[in-house]
Amino acid sequence: MRWTGVLAGLLTLVLLASCAPKPPEWTLGKSAIYPEQAYLVGVGMASTRAEAENRARSELAKIFTVHIASREVSTESEWLNRAGNVAGTGYRQAMQADLVATSDKVLSGVHIAEVWQSEKAGTWHALAVLDRLKASQALRAEMNEADQSAMTQVRQAEQASTRFRALGHYLQALKALELRSALAADLRITDPSGWVAEPPYSPAAIAAKADEVAGTIQVGIDLQDDRDGIVRGAVIQSLTGLGIQLAPSIAGDVRLLGHISVDAYKASDPWNWVAAAAQVEFVEPDGRILDAVRVNVREGSQIASRADTLAREKLGEKLAQILLERLGFIGTSPSR
C-alpha cells in the first residue's frame, strides 16, 4: 500500500507539471504573430512587469547597429577638427541632440505587445515590437527633410553675400548629410529589402566645397591692448588648419573688433597669475554683427611674463573657438 501511495503521488506531480502553462514562443525571441519580415522585436525579463517592459524596449533598440545616444558625428566635426583644439563643441552637442531626437521619433512606434509571468519563478517577460513598415516610412520622411535641407543650404551657399556665410551654409549642408547618413543606417535595418536612395550630394563633395571657400576667407583683427599681437596671432594660428588667413587690413570677410584687459596678481609664491578678458564683436563687411562676446581666461607661471603670454594665447584660442561655433550655426535661422 505504501508503494501504491508513492506512485500515486509521483503520478500527480507529473500530471500537474504537464498541465503547467508553457512559456510563449516569443519569450525565445520568435513569434508567428509578429514575423521577422514585418516586425522588429525585443524581449525583456525582470522581477517586475515595468522593468521587464523597459528591458524589452532596450533590447529592441540594441538591434540598431550603433546605439542612438552614442553615435559619433563625422563630417562637419571632422572638418572643424582641423583647426586643432578649437573644434566646434557646441556643434557636436547640437548634432547629437538632433540624432537622438530623430531616433526617438522612430522608436516612439515601439509598443509592448505581450507580457507573461512565470508562475514557478515569478519573473515577468515582455515583448516589445516595432512595425517595420511604419518605422521605414518615418525614416524615409526624415531623410527627405534632410535631403531638402542639404539642397537648400547648398543653394544658399552659392548665393551667399559673403564667403564667410557661404562656408557656414556648406557646413549646415554637411550637418544635414550627416543626419541623413544616420537615418539611412537605421533604414537599412528596418526595411527588409535594405534599399536606401542615394543622397543628393556626397559629404566628400560638400567638404571639398567648404575647403575651397575656407581657403579664400580672410579674418581682420583689431584688438586694443593686445600686447605684441599675441591674441591676434593665436586666433589665426587656430584658424590656419581650415585655410583661413589673416587679412592684410581689418577689412576681411569677418572682423574681430574689441579690446583686451589683463589683470596680474600673485596668489602664492612662486606662482604668478594672469586673468585676461576680451570684449569682442564678430562683424561682417556690411557691418552686421555675427556675435558679441566676452571671454575670460586665467593662466599661471613662475615667470610673470610667461603667465601673461599664456593667458593671451589661451584667450586667442577661445575666441577662435567661438568664431568657429558661430560659423557652424550660420544657416540655422533665416538669412537676414
Short mmCIF file of C-alpha atoms in Angstrom, two decimals:
data_model
loop_
_atom_site.label_atom_id
_atom_site.label_comp_id
_atom_site.label_asym_id
_atom_site.label_seq_id
_atom_site.Cartn_x
_atom_site.Cartn_y
_atom_site.Cartn_z
CA MET A 1 0.00 0.00 0.00
CA ARG A 2 2.87 2.27 0.83
CA TRP A 3 4.38 1.91 -2.69
CA THR A 4 0.99 2.47 -4.22
CA GLY A 5 0.70 5.80 -2.39
CA VAL A 6 4.17 6.90 -3.50
CA LEU A 7 3.45 6.06 -7.13
CA ALA A 8 0.16 7.90 -6.95
CA GLY A 9 1.93 10.98 -5.58
CA LEU A 10 4.55 10.91 -8.32
CA LEU A 11 1.86 10.49 -10.96
CA THR A 12 0.05 13.53 -9.57
CA LEU A 13 3.20 15.64 -9.74
CA VAL A 14 3.82 14.57 -13.34
CA LEU A 15 0.26 15.46 -14.29
CA LEU A 16 0.49 18.85 -12.59
CA ALA A 17 3.78 19.58 -14.35
CA SER A 18 2.32 18.65 -17.71
CA CYS A 19 -0.63 20.94 -17.09
CA ALA A 20 1.54 23.95 -16.11
CA PRO A 21 1.41 26.68 -18.74
CA LYS A 22 4.39 26.66 -21.10
CA PRO A 23 6.30 29.87 -21.84
CA PRO A 24 5.03 31.55 -25.01
CA GLU A 25 7.30 31.11 -28.03
CA TRP A 26 8.04 34.84 -28.13
CA THR A 27 10.00 34.56 -24.87
CA LEU A 28 12.68 32.98 -27.05
CA GLY A 29 12.66 35.93 -29.44
CA LYS A 30 10.50 34.35 -32.16
CA SER A 31 6.81 34.87 -32.79
CA ALA A 32 4.49 33.68 -35.54
CA ILE A 33 2.16 36.57 -34.68
CA TYR A 34 4.97 39.10 -35.19
CA PRO A 35 7.10 37.61 -38.01
CA GLU A 36 10.62 38.91 -38.60
CA GLN A 37 9.80 40.23 -42.07
CA ALA A 38 7.15 42.57 -40.68
CA TYR A 39 8.38 43.41 -37.16
CA LEU A 40 11.47 44.06 -35.11
CA VAL A 41 11.13 42.58 -31.63
CA GLY A 42 12.87 42.74 -28.28
CA VAL A 43 12.33 40.55 -25.23
CA GLY A 44 12.91 41.65 -21.65
CA MET A 45 12.82 39.70 -18.39
CA ALA A 46 12.80 41.07 -14.82
CA SER A 47 11.28 40.65 -11.38
CA THR A 48 8.71 43.38 -12.08
CA ARG A 49 6.48 43.99 -15.07
CA ALA A 50 7.60 47.60 -15.54
CA GLU A 51 11.27 46.66 -15.57
CA ALA A 52 10.64 43.78 -17.98
CA GLU A 53 8.89 46.17 -20.37
CA ASN A 54 11.75 48.68 -20.14
CA ARG A 55 14.29 45.95 -20.85
CA ALA A 56 12.26 44.76 -23.83
CA ARG A 57 12.31 48.25 -25.33
CA SER A 58 16.04 48.50 -24.63
CA GLU A 59 16.72 45.16 -26.30
CA LEU A 60 14.82 46.27 -29.38
CA ALA A 61 16.84 49.49 -29.57
CA LYS A 62 20.05 47.42 -29.48
CA ILE A 63 19.09 45.89 -32.82
CA PHE A 64 20.26 49.10 -34.42
CA THR A 65 23.95 48.78 -35.21
CA VAL A 66 25.04 51.83 -33.18
CA HIS A 67 23.28 52.98 -30.05
CA ILE A 68 21.39 56.17 -30.85
CA ALA A 69 22.76 58.15 -27.92
CA SER A 70 26.44 57.45 -28.64
CA ARG A 71 26.74 58.00 -32.36
CA GLU A 72 29.86 59.89 -33.38
CA VAL A 73 29.48 62.82 -35.72
CA SER A 74 31.98 62.58 -38.55
CA THR A 75 31.54 65.10 -41.34
CA GLU A 76 31.35 68.64 -40.02
CA SER A 77 33.11 67.92 -36.73
CA GLU A 78 36.00 66.29 -38.61
CA TRP A 79 36.20 69.36 -40.80
CA LEU A 80 36.26 71.65 -37.77
CA ASN A 81 38.79 69.41 -36.01
CA ARG A 82 41.41 70.53 -38.50
CA ALA A 83 41.52 73.75 -36.52
CA GLY A 84 43.32 71.87 -33.75
CA ASN A 85 41.94 72.33 -30.27
CA VAL A 86 39.06 74.56 -31.31
CA ALA A 87 36.65 72.02 -32.76
CA GLY A 88 33.00 73.07 -32.58
CA THR A 89 31.91 71.61 -29.24
CA GLY A 90 28.57 73.38 -29.45
CA TYR A 91 28.01 71.95 -32.93
CA ARG A 92 28.68 68.39 -31.81
CA GLN A 93 26.27 68.70 -28.89
CA ALA A 94 23.56 70.08 -31.17
CA MET A 95 24.18 67.33 -33.70
CA GLN A 96 23.94 64.61 -31.07
CA ALA A 97 20.67 66.13 -29.86
CA ASP A 98 19.30 66.05 -33.42
CA LEU A 99 20.31 62.40 -33.86
CA VAL A 100 18.76 61.32 -30.58
CA ALA A 101 15.57 63.32 -31.19
CA THR A 102 15.15 61.82 -34.66
CA SER A 103 15.78 58.28 -33.45
CA ASP A 104 13.35 58.84 -30.59
CA LYS A 105 10.67 59.68 -33.16
CA VAL A 106 11.23 56.33 -34.85
CA LEU A 107 11.40 54.36 -31.59
CA SER A 108 8.24 56.05 -30.39
CA GLY A 109 6.49 53.47 -32.57
CA VAL A 110 7.65 50.70 -30.23
CA HIS A 111 4.90 49.18 -28.09
CA ILE A 112 4.61 46.31 -25.64
CA ALA A 113 2.62 43.63 -27.42
CA GLU A 114 2.74 40.78 -24.91
CA VAL A 115 3.56 40.14 -21.26
CA TRP A 116 3.82 36.84 -19.40
CA GLN A 117 4.67 35.88 -15.83
CA SER A 118 6.20 32.57 -14.88
CA GLU A 119 4.13 31.05 -12.08
CA LYS A 120 7.07 28.98 -10.90
CA ALA A 121 9.83 31.62 -10.90
CA GLY A 122 7.57 34.68 -10.58
CA THR A 123 9.60 36.53 -13.23
CA TRP A 124 7.96 38.78 -15.81
CA HIS A 125 8.61 38.59 -19.56
CA ALA A 126 7.69 41.36 -22.02
CA LEU A 127 7.70 41.57 -25.80
CA ALA A 128 8.35 44.93 -27.49
CA VAL A 129 7.58 45.23 -31.20
CA LEU A 130 8.24 47.82 -33.89
CA ASP A 131 6.31 47.74 -37.14
CA ARG A 132 8.95 47.71 -39.89
CA LEU A 133 6.73 49.39 -42.47
CA LYS A 134 5.72 52.29 -40.21
CA ALA A 135 9.26 52.78 -38.95
CA SER A 136 10.62 52.77 -42.51
CA GLN A 137 8.04 55.32 -43.61
CA ALA A 138 9.01 57.61 -40.72
CA LEU A 139 12.71 57.26 -41.55
CA ARG A 140 12.15 57.99 -45.24
CA ALA A 141 10.19 61.10 -44.34
CA GLU A 142 13.03 62.29 -42.07
CA MET A 143 15.57 61.51 -44.80
CA ASN A 144 13.56 63.54 -47.31
CA GLU A 145 13.63 66.51 -44.91
CA ALA A 146 17.40 66.12 -44.52
CA ASP A 147 17.83 65.99 -48.31
CA GLN A 148 15.75 69.12 -48.75
CA SER A 149 17.75 70.88 -46.03
CA ALA A 150 21.06 69.93 -47.66
CA MET A 151 19.90 71.20 -51.05
CA THR A 152 18.61 74.44 -49.53
CA GLN A 153 21.90 75.06 -47.70
CA VAL A 154 23.97 74.42 -50.82
CA ARG A 155 21.78 76.81 -52.80
CA GLN A 156 22.13 79.46 -50.09
CA ALA A 157 25.89 78.91 -50.02
CA GLU A 158 26.08 79.53 -53.76
CA GLN A 159 24.04 82.72 -53.35
CA ALA A 160 25.63 83.94 -50.09
CA SER A 161 26.60 87.59 -49.84
CA THR A 162 29.92 86.80 -48.16
CA ARG A 163 32.38 83.93 -48.31
CA PHE A 164 32.14 83.50 -44.54
CA ARG A 165 28.39 82.95 -44.78
CA ALA A 166 28.89 80.63 -47.75
CA LEU A 167 31.17 78.49 -45.60
CA GLY A 168 28.56 78.42 -42.84
CA HIS A 169 25.90 77.19 -45.24
CA TYR A 170 28.17 74.45 -46.58
CA LEU A 171 28.76 73.30 -43.00
CA GLN A 172 25.00 73.18 -42.44
CA ALA A 173 24.68 71.08 -45.60
CA LEU A 174 27.28 68.71 -44.14
CA LYS A 175 25.24 68.55 -40.95
CA ALA A 176 22.10 67.61 -42.89
CA LEU A 177 24.01 64.93 -44.79
CA GLU A 178 25.40 63.57 -41.52
CA LEU A 179 21.89 63.28 -40.11
CA ARG A 180 20.75 61.64 -43.32
CA SER A 181 23.56 59.09 -43.09
CA ALA A 182 22.44 58.10 -39.59
CA LEU A 183 18.84 57.77 -40.77
CA ALA A 184 19.93 55.65 -43.72
CA ALA A 185 21.79 53.29 -41.38
CA ASP A 186 18.59 52.76 -39.39
CA LEU A 187 16.51 52.37 -42.54
CA ARG A 188 18.74 49.53 -43.72
CA ILE A 189 17.73 47.74 -40.53
CA THR A 190 14.01 48.47 -40.52
CA ASP A 191 13.43 47.85 -44.24
CA PRO A 192 13.82 44.12 -45.01
CA SER A 193 14.98 44.98 -48.54
CA GLY A 194 17.78 47.16 -47.17
CA TRP A 195 17.37 49.59 -50.09
CA VAL A 196 18.21 53.24 -49.48
CA ALA A 197 18.24 56.02 -52.07
CA GLU A 198 21.48 57.91 -52.71
CA PRO A 199 21.86 61.34 -51.08
CA PRO A 200 21.66 64.48 -53.26
CA TYR A 201 25.36 65.18 -52.59
CA SER A 202 28.24 63.21 -51.22
CA PRO A 203 29.66 64.56 -47.94
CA ALA A 204 33.12 64.49 -49.52
CA ALA A 205 31.99 66.79 -52.33
CA ILE A 206 30.47 69.31 -49.92
CA ALA A 207 33.53 69.15 -47.65
CA ALA A 208 35.65 69.92 -50.71
CA LYS A 209 33.50 72.98 -51.45
CA ALA A 210 33.90 74.08 -47.83
CA ASP A 211 37.67 73.68 -48.18
CA GLU A 212 37.67 75.75 -51.35
CA VAL A 213 35.71 78.59 -49.76
CA ALA A 214 37.67 78.50 -46.49
CA GLY A 215 40.90 78.93 -48.42
CA THR A 216 39.68 82.29 -49.71
CA ILE A 217 38.47 83.69 -46.37
CA GLN A 218 40.48 86.33 -44.56
CA VAL A 219 39.92 87.48 -41.00
CA GLY A 220 40.61 91.06 -40.00
CA ILE A 221 41.55 91.63 -36.37
CA ASP A 222 41.66 94.88 -34.42
CA LEU A 223 42.11 94.27 -30.70
CA GLN A 224 43.11 97.12 -28.44
CA ASP A 225 45.77 96.41 -25.77
CA ASP A 226 46.83 93.18 -27.50
CA ARG A 227 50.48 93.17 -26.40
CA ASP A 228 52.80 92.09 -29.23
CA GLY A 229 49.71 90.86 -31.13
CA ILE A 230 49.71 87.62 -29.09
CA VAL A 231 45.91 87.20 -29.03
CA ARG A 232 45.71 88.09 -32.71
CA GLY A 233 48.38 85.52 -33.55
CA ALA A 234 46.71 82.77 -31.51
CA VAL A 235 43.38 83.35 -33.29
CA ILE A 236 44.95 82.99 -36.72
CA GLN A 237 47.08 80.02 -35.70
CA SER A 238 43.92 78.21 -34.64
CA LEU A 239 42.18 79.00 -37.93
CA THR A 240 45.01 78.18 -40.34
CA GLY A 241 44.13 74.49 -40.25
CA LEU A 242 40.99 75.42 -42.17
CA GLY A 243 42.88 77.56 -44.66
CA ILE A 244 41.53 80.81 -43.18
CA GLN A 245 44.11 83.59 -43.28
CA LEU A 246 44.80 86.94 -41.67
CA ALA A 247 43.62 89.85 -43.76
CA PRO A 248 46.24 92.47 -44.69
CA SER A 249 43.94 95.02 -43.04
CA ILE A 250 40.94 94.80 -40.73
CA ALA A 251 38.61 94.76 -43.77
CA GLY A 252 38.38 90.97 -44.00
CA ASP A 253 35.46 88.63 -44.66
CA VAL A 254 34.84 88.80 -40.93
CA ARG A 255 36.42 91.17 -38.40
CA LEU A 256 37.19 90.72 -34.73
CA LEU A 257 36.85 94.13 -33.11
CA GLY A 258 37.32 94.75 -29.41
CA HIS A 259 39.77 95.19 -26.59
CA ILE A 260 41.85 93.07 -24.22
CA SER A 261 42.16 93.60 -20.47
CA VAL A 262 44.77 91.88 -18.31
CA ASP A 263 44.99 91.68 -14.54
CA ALA A 264 48.16 90.22 -13.00
CA TYR A 265 48.26 89.02 -9.41
CA LYS A 266 50.15 86.69 -7.13
CA ALA A 267 48.17 84.10 -5.22
CA SER A 268 51.14 82.35 -3.60
CA ASP A 269 54.88 82.20 -4.18
CA PRO A 270 56.39 81.39 -6.55
CA TRP A 271 53.36 81.46 -8.90
CA ASN A 272 52.31 84.47 -10.94
CA TRP A 273 48.74 84.52 -12.23
CA VAL A 274 47.14 86.48 -15.03
CA ALA A 275 43.39 86.88 -15.62
CA ALA A 276 42.78 88.02 -19.19
CA ALA A 277 39.48 89.04 -20.77
CA ALA A 278 38.35 90.06 -24.25
CA GLN A 279 35.24 92.01 -25.18
CA VAL A 280 34.86 91.33 -28.89
CA GLU A 281 32.36 91.69 -31.73
CA PHE A 282 32.47 89.50 -34.85
CA VAL A 283 31.48 91.88 -37.65
CA GLU A 284 30.77 91.22 -41.33
CA PRO A 285 31.91 93.63 -44.09
CA ASP A 286 28.47 95.27 -44.28
CA GLY A 287 28.51 95.99 -40.54
CA ARG A 288 26.24 93.14 -39.43
CA ILE A 289 27.30 91.72 -36.08
CA LEU A 290 27.51 87.94 -36.01
CA ASP A 291 28.11 87.83 -32.29
CA ALA A 292 29.25 89.93 -29.35
CA VAL A 293 31.09 88.01 -26.65
CA ARG A 294 33.12 88.42 -23.50
CA VAL A 295 35.75 85.75 -22.87
CA ASN A 296 37.69 85.23 -19.65
CA VAL A 297 40.73 83.00 -19.03
CA ARG A 298 43.32 82.52 -16.31
CA GLU A 299 46.87 81.18 -16.57
CA GLY A 300 49.77 80.90 -14.16
CA SER A 301 53.54 80.54 -14.31
CA GLN A 302 56.56 81.04 -12.08
CA ILE A 303 57.65 83.67 -14.61
CA ALA A 304 55.39 86.73 -14.74
CA SER A 305 55.91 87.45 -18.45
CA ARG A 306 55.22 83.80 -19.30
CA ALA A 307 51.92 83.87 -17.38
CA ASP A 308 50.90 86.95 -19.36
CA THR A 309 51.77 85.28 -22.69
CA LEU A 310 49.98 82.03 -21.82
CA ALA A 311 46.82 83.90 -20.83
CA ARG A 312 46.78 85.89 -24.07
CA GLU A 313 47.39 82.77 -26.18
CA LYS A 314 44.56 80.94 -24.47
CA LEU A 315 42.34 83.95 -24.98
CA GLY A 316 43.03 83.86 -28.73
CA GLU A 317 42.25 80.13 -28.91
CA LYS A 318 38.92 80.65 -27.17
CA LEU A 319 38.00 83.50 -29.49
CA ALA A 320 38.75 81.27 -32.48
CA GLN A 321 36.59 78.51 -30.99
CA ILE A 322 33.65 80.87 -30.53
CA LEU A 323 34.06 82.16 -34.08
CA LEU A 324 34.01 78.60 -35.46
CA GLU A 325 31.00 77.65 -33.40
CA ARG A 326 29.18 80.72 -34.66
CA LEU A 327 30.19 79.78 -38.18
CA GLY A 328 28.78 76.29 -37.65
CA PHE A 329 25.35 77.72 -36.85
CA ILE A 330 25.04 80.03 -39.84
CA GLY A 331 22.06 78.81 -41.82
CA THR A 332 20.05 77.51 -38.86
CA SER A 333 17.89 80.65 -38.93
CA PRO A 334 16.54 82.63 -41.87
CA SER A 335 19.18 84.79 -43.57
CA ARG A 336 18.93 88.46 -42.90
#
